[in-house]
CSV table of C-alpha atoms in Angstrom, one decimal:
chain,number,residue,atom,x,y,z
A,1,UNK,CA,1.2,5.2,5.8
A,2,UNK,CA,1.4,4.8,2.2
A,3,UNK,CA,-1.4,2.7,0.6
A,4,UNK,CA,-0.9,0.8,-2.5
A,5,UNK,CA,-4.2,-0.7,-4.3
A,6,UNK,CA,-5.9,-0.6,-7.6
A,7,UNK,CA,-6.9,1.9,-9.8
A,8,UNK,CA,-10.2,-0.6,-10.5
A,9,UNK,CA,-13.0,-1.4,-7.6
A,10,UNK,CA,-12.4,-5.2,-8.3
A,11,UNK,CA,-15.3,-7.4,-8.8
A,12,UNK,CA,-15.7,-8.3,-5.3
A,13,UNK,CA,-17.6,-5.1,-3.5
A,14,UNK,CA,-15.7,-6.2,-0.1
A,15,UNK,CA,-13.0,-4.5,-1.7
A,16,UNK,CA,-14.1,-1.1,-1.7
A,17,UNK,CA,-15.7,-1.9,2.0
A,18,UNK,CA,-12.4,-2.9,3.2
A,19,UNK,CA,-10.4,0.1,1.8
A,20,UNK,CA,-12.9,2.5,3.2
A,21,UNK,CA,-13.1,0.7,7.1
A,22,UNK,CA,-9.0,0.7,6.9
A,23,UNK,CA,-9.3,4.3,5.7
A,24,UNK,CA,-11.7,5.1,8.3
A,25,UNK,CA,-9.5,3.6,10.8
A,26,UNK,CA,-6.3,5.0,9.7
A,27,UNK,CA,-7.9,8.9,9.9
A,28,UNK,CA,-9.0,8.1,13.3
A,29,UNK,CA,-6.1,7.5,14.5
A,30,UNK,CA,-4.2,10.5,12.7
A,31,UNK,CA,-2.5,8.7,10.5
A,32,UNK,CA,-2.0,10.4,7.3
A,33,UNK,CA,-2.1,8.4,4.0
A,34,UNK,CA,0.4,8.6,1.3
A,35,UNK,CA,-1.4,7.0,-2.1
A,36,UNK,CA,-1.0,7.2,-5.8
A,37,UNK,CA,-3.2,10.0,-5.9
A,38,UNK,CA,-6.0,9.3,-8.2
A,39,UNK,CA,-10.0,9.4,-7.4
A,40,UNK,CA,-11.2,6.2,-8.8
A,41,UNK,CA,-11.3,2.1,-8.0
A,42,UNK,CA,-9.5,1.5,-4.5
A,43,UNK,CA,-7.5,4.6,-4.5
A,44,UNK,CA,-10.6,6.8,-4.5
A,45,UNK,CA,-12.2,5.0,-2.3
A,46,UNK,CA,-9.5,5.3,0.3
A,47,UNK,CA,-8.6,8.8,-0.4
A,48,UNK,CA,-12.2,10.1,-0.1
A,49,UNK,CA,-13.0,8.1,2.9
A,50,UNK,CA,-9.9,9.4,4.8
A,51,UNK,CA,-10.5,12.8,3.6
A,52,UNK,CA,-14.5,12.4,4.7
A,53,UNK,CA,-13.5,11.3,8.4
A,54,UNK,CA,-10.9,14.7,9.1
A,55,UNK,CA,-7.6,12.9,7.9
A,56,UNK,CA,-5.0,14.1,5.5
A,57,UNK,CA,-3.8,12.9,2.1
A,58,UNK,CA,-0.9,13.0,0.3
A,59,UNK,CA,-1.3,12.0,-3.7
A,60,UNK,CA,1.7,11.5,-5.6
A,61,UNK,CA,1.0,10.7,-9.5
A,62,UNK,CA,3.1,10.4,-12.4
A,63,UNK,CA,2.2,13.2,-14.9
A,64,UNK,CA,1.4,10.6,-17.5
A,65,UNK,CA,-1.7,9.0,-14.9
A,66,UNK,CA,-3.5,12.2,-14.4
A,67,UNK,CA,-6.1,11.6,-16.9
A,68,UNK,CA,-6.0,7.9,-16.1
A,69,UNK,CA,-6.6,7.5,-13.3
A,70,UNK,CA,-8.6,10.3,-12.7
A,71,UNK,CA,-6.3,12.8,-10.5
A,72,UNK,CA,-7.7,13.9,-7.4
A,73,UNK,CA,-7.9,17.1,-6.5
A,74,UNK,CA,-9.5,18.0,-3.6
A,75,UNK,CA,-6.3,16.4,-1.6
A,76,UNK,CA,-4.3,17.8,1.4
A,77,UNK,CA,-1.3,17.8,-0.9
A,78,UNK,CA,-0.2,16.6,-4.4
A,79,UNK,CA,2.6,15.8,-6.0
A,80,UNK,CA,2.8,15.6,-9.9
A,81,UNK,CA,5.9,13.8,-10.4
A,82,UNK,CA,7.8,13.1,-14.4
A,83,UNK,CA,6.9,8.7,-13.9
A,84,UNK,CA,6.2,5.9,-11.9
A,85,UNK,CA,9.9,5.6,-11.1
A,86,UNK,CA,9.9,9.1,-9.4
A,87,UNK,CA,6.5,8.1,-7.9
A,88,UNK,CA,7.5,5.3,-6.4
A,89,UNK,CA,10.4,6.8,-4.7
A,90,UNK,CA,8.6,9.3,-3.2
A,91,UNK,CA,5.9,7.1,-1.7
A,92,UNK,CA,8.8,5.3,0.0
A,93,UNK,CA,10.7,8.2,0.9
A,94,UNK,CA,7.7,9.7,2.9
A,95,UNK,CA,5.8,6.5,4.1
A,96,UNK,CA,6.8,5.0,7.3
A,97,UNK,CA,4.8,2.3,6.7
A,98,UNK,CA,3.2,0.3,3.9
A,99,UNK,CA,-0.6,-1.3,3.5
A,100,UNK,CA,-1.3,-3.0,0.1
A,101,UNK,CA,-4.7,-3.8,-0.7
A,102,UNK,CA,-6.0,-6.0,-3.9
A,103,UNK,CA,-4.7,-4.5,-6.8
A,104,UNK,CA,-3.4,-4.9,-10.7
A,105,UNK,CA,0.5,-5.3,-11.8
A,106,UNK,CA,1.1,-1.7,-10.3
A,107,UNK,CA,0.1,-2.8,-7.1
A,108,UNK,CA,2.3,-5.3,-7.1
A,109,UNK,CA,5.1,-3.7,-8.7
A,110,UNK,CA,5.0,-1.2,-6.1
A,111,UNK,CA,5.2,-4.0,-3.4
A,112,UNK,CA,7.5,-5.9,-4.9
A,113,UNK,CA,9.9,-2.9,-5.1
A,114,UNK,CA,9.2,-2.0,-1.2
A,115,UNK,CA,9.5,-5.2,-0.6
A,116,UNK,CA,13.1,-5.6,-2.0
A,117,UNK,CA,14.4,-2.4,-1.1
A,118,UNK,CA,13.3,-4.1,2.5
A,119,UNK,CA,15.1,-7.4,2.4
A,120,UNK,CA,18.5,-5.3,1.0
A,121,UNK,CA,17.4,-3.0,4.2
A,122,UNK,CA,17.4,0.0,2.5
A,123,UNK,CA,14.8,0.7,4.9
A,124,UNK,CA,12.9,-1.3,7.6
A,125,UNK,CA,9.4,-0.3,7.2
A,126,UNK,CA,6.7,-2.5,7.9
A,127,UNK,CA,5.1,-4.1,5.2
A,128,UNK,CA,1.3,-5.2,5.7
A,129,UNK,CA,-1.0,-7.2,3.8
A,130,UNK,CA,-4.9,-6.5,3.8
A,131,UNK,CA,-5.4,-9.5,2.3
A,132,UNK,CA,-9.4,-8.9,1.7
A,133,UNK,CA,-11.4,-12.4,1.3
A,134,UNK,CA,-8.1,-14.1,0.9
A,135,UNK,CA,-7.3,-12.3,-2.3
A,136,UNK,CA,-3.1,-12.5,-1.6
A,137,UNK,CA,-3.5,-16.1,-0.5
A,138,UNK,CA,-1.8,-17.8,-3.5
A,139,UNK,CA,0.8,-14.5,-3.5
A,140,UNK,CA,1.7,-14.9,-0.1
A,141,UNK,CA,1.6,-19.2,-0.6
A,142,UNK,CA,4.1,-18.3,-3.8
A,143,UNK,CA,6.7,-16.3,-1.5
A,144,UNK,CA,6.7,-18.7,0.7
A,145,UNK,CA,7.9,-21.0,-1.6
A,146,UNK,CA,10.7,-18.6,-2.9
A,147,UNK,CA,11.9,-18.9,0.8
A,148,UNK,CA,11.6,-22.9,1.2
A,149,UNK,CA,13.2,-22.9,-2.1
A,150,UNK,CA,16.0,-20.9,-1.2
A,151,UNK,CA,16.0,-17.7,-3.2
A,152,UNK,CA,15.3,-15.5,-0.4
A,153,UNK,CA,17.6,-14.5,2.5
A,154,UNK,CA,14.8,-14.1,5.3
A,155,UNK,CA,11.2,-15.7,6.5
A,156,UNK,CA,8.3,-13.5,4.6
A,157,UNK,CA,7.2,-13.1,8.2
A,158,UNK,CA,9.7,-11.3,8.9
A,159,UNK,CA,8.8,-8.8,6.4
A,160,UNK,CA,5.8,-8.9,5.9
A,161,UNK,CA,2.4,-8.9,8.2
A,162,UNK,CA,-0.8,-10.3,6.8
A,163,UNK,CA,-4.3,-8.8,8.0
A,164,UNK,CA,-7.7,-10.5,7.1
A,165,UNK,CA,-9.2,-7.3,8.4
A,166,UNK,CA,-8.9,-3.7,8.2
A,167,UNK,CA,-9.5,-3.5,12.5
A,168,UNK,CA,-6.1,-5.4,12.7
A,169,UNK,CA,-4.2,-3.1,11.8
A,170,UNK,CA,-4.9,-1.9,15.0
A,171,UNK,CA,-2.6,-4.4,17.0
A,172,UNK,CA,0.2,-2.5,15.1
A,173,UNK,CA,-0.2,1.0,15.2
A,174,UNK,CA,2.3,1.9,18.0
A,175,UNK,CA,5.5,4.6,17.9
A,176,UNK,CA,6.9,2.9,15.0
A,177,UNK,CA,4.6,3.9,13.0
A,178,UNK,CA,4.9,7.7,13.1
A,179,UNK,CA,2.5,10.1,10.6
C-alpha cells in the first residue's frame, strides 16, 4: 500500500500516533508499504514503525530529496529515482492501494495525481483518506463541491474512502488489496 504524508510531524502529535497505529496495523497484516522513502516527520514515523513490527518497506526518493528529507536507509528496498515525476510513477505503478495521511503540497500533489489518473481510470485503486482529527475535512468538503458544481465526472465516494481511524482500515483490507 503506498502511503503518502508529510515530510514534517505536524503540530498536532495525533499525527505521528496515527501514522504509527496505521503502520502498526498494516505490518500486521503483511501488507507491505510503498512510501517516499525518507526517515523524518510522518514518513519516518511510518517507515520505522512498519519496519519495528516485522513488515517491509519500499522507499522510492527522488535523488534531489535524499538530503532533504533525510533518506532512510535501513529499508527493505530503495529506489533512488532522477525526480518527483519518476517517483511518483513508481509509487503508483507498485501500490495496489493508496492511504494519505496529513501532509504539505506534496502530499497532496501526489493525491491529486492518483486521484486523476483514477477518475480517467488509468487504474482503479482504492484511494483512502486517514483523515486524523478531521485534518481533510475542508479538502474533502471542497471536492465535494467540484462534483455538485459539475467539474467532476463521478461521486468523490466513489473514489475515495475516508477513515477517522487508523483500525478502519480494517473493514477494507480484503483480496483487492494484494501486497
Amino acid at each position: 500500500m503506498a502511503v503518502f504524508c508529510g515530510s514534517k510531524p505536524g503540530n498536532n502529535p495525533n499525527y505521528v500516533q496515527q501514522a504509527i497505529l496505521l503502520s502498526n496495523i498494516l505490518a500486521a497484516e503483511g501488507i507491505d508499504v510503498i512510501y517516499g522513502g525518507g526517515n523524518k516527520g510522518l514518513m519516518g514515523a511510518v517507515a520505522n514503525a512498519t519496519l519495528d513490527n516485522g513488515g517491509k518497506v519500499i522507499g522510492i526518493i527522488p535523488e534531489l530529496l535524499k538530503e532533504q528529507e533525510h533518506l532512510h536507509t535501513t529499508l527493505t528496498q530503495t529506489f533512488i529515482v532522477a525526480d518527483m515525476h519518476n517517483r511518483k510513477k513508481m509509487l503508483y505503478e507498485k501500490c495496489d492501494a493508496a492511504i494519505i495521511l496529513p501532509g504539505g503540497y506534496g502530499t497532496l500533489d501526489e493525491l491529486f495525481e492518483i486521484l486523476t489518473w483514477n477518475q480517467l481510470k488509468i487504474h482503479e485503486k482504492k484511494i483512502f483518506f486517514l483523515n486524523t482529527d478531521g485534518f481533510y475535512n475542508h479538502l474533502i468538503a471542497h471536492i465535494t463541491s467540484m462534483y455538485e458544481q459539475g467539474f467532476l465526472y463521478n461521486p468523490p465516494t466513489e473514489q475515495m474512502i475516508v477513515l477517522n481511524n487508523p483500525e478502519e482500515i480494517l473493514l477494507y483490507l480484503t483480496n483487492e488489496i494484494e501486497n
